[in-house]
Short mmCIF file of C-alpha atoms in Angstrom, two decimals:
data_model
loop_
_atom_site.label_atom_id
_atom_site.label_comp_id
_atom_site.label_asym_id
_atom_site.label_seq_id
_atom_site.Cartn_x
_atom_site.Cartn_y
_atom_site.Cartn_z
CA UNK A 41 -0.83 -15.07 8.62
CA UNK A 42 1.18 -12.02 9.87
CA UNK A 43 -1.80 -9.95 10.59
CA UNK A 44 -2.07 -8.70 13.57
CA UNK A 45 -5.17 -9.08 15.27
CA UNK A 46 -7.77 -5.77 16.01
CA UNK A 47 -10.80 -5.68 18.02
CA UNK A 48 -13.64 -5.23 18.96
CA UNK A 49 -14.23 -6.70 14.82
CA UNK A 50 -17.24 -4.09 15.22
CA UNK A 51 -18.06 -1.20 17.50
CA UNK A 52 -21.50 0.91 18.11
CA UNK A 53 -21.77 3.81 20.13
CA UNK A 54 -23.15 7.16 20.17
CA UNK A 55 -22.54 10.28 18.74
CA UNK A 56 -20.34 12.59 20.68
CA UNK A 57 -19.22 9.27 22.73
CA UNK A 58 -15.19 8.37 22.50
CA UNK A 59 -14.17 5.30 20.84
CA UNK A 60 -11.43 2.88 21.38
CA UNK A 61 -9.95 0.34 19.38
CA UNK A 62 -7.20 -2.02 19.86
CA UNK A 63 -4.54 -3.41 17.89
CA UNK A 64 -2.52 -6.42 18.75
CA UNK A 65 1.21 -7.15 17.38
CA UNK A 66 3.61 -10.68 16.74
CA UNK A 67 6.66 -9.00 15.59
CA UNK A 68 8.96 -6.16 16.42
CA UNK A 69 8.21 -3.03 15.06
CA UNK A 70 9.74 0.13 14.14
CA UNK A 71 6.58 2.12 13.46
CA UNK A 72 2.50 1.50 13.56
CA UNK A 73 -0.22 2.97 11.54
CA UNK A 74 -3.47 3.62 11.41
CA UNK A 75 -5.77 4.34 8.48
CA UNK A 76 -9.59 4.90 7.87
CA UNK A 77 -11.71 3.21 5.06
CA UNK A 78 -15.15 5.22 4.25
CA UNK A 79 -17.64 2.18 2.74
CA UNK A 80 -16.66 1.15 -0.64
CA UNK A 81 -13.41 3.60 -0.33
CA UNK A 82 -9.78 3.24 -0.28
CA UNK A 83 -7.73 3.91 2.71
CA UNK A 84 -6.58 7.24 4.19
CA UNK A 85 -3.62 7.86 6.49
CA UNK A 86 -4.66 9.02 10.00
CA UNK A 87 -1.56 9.18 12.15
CA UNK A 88 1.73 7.55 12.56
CA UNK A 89 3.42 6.31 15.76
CA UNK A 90 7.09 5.56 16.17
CA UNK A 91 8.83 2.26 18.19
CA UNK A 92 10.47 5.25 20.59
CA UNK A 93 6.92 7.22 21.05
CA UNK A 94 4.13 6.30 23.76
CA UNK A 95 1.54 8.42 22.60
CA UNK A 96 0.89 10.67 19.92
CA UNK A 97 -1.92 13.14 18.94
CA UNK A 98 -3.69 14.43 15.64
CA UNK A 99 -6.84 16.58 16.26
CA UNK A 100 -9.43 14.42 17.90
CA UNK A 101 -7.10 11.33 17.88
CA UNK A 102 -4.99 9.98 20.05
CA UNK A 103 -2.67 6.73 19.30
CA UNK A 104 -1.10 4.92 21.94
CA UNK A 105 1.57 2.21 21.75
CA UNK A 106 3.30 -0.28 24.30
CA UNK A 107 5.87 -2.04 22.91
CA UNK A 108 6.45 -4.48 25.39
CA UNK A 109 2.99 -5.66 25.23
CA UNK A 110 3.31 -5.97 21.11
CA UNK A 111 -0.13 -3.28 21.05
CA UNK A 112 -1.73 -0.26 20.05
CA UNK A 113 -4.89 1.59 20.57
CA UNK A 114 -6.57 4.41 18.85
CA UNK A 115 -8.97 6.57 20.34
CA UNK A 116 -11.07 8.88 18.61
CA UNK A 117 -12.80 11.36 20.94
CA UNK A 118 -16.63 13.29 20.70
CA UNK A 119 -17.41 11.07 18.11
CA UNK A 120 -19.12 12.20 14.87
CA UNK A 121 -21.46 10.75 12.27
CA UNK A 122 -18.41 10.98 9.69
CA UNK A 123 -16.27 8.95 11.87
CA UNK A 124 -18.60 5.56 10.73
CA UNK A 125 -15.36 3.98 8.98
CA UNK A 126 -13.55 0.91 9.46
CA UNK A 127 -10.07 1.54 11.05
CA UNK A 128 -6.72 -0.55 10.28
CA UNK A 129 -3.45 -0.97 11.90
CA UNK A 130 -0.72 -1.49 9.80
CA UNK A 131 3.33 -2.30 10.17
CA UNK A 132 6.03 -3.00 8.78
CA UNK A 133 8.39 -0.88 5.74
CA UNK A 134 8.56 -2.57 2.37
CA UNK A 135 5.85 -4.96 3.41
CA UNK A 136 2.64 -3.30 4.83
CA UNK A 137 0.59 -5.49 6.67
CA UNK A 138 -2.84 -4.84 7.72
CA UNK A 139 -4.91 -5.77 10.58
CA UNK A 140 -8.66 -6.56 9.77
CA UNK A 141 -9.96 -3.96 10.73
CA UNK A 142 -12.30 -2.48 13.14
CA UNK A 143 -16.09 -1.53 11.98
CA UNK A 144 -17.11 1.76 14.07
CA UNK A 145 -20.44 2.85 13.55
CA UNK A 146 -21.37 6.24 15.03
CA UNK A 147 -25.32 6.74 16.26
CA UNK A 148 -27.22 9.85 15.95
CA UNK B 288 -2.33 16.54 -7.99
CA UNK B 289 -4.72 13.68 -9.21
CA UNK B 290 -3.40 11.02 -6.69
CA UNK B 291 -3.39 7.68 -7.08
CA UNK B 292 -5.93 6.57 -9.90
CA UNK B 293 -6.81 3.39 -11.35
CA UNK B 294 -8.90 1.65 -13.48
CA UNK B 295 -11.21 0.30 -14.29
CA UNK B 296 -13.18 0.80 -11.09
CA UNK B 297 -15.40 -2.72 -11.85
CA UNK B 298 -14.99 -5.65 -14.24
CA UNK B 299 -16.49 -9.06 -14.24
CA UNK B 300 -14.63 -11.77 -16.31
CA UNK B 301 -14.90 -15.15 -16.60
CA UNK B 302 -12.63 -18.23 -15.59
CA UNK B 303 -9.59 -18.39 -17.45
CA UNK B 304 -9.42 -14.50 -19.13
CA UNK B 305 -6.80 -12.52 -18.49
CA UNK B 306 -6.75 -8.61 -17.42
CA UNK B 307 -4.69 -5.68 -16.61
CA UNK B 308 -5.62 -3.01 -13.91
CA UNK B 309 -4.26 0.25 -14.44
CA UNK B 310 -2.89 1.99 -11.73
CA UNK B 311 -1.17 5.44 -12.12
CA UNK B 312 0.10 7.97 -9.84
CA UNK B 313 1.27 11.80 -10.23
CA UNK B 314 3.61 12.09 -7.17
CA UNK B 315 6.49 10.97 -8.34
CA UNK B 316 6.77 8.44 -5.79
CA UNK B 317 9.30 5.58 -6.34
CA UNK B 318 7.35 3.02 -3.96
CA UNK B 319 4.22 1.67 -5.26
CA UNK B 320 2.05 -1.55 -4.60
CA UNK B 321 -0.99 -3.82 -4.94
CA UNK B 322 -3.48 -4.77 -2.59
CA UNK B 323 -6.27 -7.22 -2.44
CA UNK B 324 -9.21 -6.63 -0.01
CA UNK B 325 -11.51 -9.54 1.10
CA UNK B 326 -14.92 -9.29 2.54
CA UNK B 327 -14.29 -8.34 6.44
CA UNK B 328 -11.12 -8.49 5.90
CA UNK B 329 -7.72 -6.18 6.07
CA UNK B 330 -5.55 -5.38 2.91
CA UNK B 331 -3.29 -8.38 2.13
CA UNK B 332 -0.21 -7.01 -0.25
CA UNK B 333 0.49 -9.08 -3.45
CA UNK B 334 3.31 -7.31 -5.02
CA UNK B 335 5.17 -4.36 -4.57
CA UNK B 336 7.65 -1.79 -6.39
CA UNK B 337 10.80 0.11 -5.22
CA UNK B 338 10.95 2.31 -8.74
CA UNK B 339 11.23 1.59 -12.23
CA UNK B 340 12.37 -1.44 -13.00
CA UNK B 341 11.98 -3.00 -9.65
CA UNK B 342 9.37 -5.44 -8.57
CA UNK B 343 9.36 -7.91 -5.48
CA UNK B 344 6.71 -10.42 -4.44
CA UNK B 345 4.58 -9.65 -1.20
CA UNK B 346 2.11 -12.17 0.63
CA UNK B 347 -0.33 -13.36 -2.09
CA UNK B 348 1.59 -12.98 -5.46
CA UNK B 349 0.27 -16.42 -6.81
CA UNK B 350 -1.60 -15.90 -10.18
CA UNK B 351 -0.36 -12.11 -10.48
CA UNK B 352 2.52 -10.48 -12.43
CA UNK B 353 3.54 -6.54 -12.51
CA UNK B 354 6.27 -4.48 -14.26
CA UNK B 355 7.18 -1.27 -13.61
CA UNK B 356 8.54 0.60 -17.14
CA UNK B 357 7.90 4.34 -15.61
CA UNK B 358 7.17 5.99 -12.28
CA UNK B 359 3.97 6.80 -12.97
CA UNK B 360 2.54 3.54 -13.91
CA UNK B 361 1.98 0.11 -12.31
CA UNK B 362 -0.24 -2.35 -13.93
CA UNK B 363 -1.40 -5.52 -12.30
CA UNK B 364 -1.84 -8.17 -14.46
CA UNK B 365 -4.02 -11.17 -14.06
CA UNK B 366 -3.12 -14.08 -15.94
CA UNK B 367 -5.82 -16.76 -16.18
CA UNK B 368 -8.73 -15.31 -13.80
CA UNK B 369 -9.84 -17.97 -11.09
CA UNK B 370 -12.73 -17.47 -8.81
CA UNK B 371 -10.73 -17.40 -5.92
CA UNK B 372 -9.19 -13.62 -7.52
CA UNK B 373 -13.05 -12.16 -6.98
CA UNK B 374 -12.17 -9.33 -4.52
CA UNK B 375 -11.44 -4.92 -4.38
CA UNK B 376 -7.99 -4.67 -5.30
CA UNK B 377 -6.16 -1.48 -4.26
CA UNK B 378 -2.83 0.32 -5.79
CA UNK B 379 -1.34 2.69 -3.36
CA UNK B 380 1.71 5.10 -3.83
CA UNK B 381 4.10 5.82 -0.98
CA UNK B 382 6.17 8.35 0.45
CA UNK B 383 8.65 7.77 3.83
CA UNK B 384 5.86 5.84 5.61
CA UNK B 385 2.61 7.65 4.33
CA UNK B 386 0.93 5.50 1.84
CA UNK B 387 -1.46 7.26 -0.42
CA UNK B 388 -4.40 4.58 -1.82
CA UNK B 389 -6.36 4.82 -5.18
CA UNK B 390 -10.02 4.10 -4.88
CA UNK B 391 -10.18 0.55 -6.14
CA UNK B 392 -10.78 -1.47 -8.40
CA UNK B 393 -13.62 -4.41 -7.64
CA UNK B 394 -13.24 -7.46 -9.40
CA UNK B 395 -15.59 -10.43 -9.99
CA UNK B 396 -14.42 -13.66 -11.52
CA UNK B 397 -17.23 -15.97 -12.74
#
């Protein structure tokens, strides 16, 4: 499979806490995304980082990427109760492909 | 702007019928494509436009065919239903790298 691999699969923390999630790459890349799925939803686009950026901001999210280790985090700070989503990576131009996701559930 | 759209949002057929999901976008975006969605899983593409007229095969096209007569509209079309096809399918409209997702369609083959 090309996917690339996310984790944790599942993460559980506390309102107002940050979470981090990881995203782990085979092939080179000229861009990485991330989107959001709400339970039963389709997928929204958060934020997009380029092969030639290192970090890149949106609000309360910040997405890193190092290219010579093939991987990508996303970090969503003061969590809220409408952050419980799962979160995808995604590459690639004509031919998305997704990572499986990771399941953040936020705690009141 | 309605989005992306598609229906019908849930269907259950049986082995061996055949469908067509709708999928229909107001954008005027020239890239469109299909998604499937497995349980705990990430979106896996199955086949993808460029514009009108232009279709190409992504990673699971087997058992799935799609034209694309207009813009607006790209219907996925499932030709003998197998068990294995039971999952969310998604249509999603691009522009420059955004993709823009409708809200699904769930399928269940019996």
């Amino acid at each position: 499979s090309q996917q690339g691999e996310e984790d944790p699969q599942a993460l559980s923390i506390q309102e107002g806490e940050n979470a981090t999630m990881n995203c782990s790459y085979k092939t080179s890349i000229n861009n990485l995304q991330w989107y959001r799925q709400n339970s039963g939803r389709g997928l929204v686009h958060l934020i997009l980082i380029r092969s030639n950026e290192r970090e890149k901001h949106s609000g309360r999210l910040r997405v890193t990427l190092d290219t010579s280790k093939k991987s990508s985090s996303l970090l969503i700070t003061a969590s809220r109760a409408a952050d419980t989503a799962s979160y995808f990576c995604a590459r690639g131009a004509q031919k998305l492909v997704f990572g499986q996701g990771t399941r953040l559930t936020i705690n009141p | 702007n309605a989005g992306v759209t598609q229906t019908p949002k849930f269907q259950v057929l049986k082995t061996g019928q055949s469908m067509t999901l709708q999928c229909a976008q107001d954008m005027n975006h020239e890239y469109m494509s299909w998604y499937r969605q497995d349980p705990g899983m990430g979106l896996r593409l199955i086949h993808y436009s460029v514009g009108a007229g232009i279709t190409d095969q992504g990673e699971v096209p087997n058992g799935y065919n799609v034209s694309r007569s207009t813009t607006e509209d790209f219907p996925l079309r499932l030709l003998s239903a197998a068990p294995s096809q039971t999952s969310v399918y998604f249509c999603a409209s691009r522009r420059t790298d955004t993709q823009y997702f409708g809200p699904g369609t769930r399928l269940t083959v019996l």
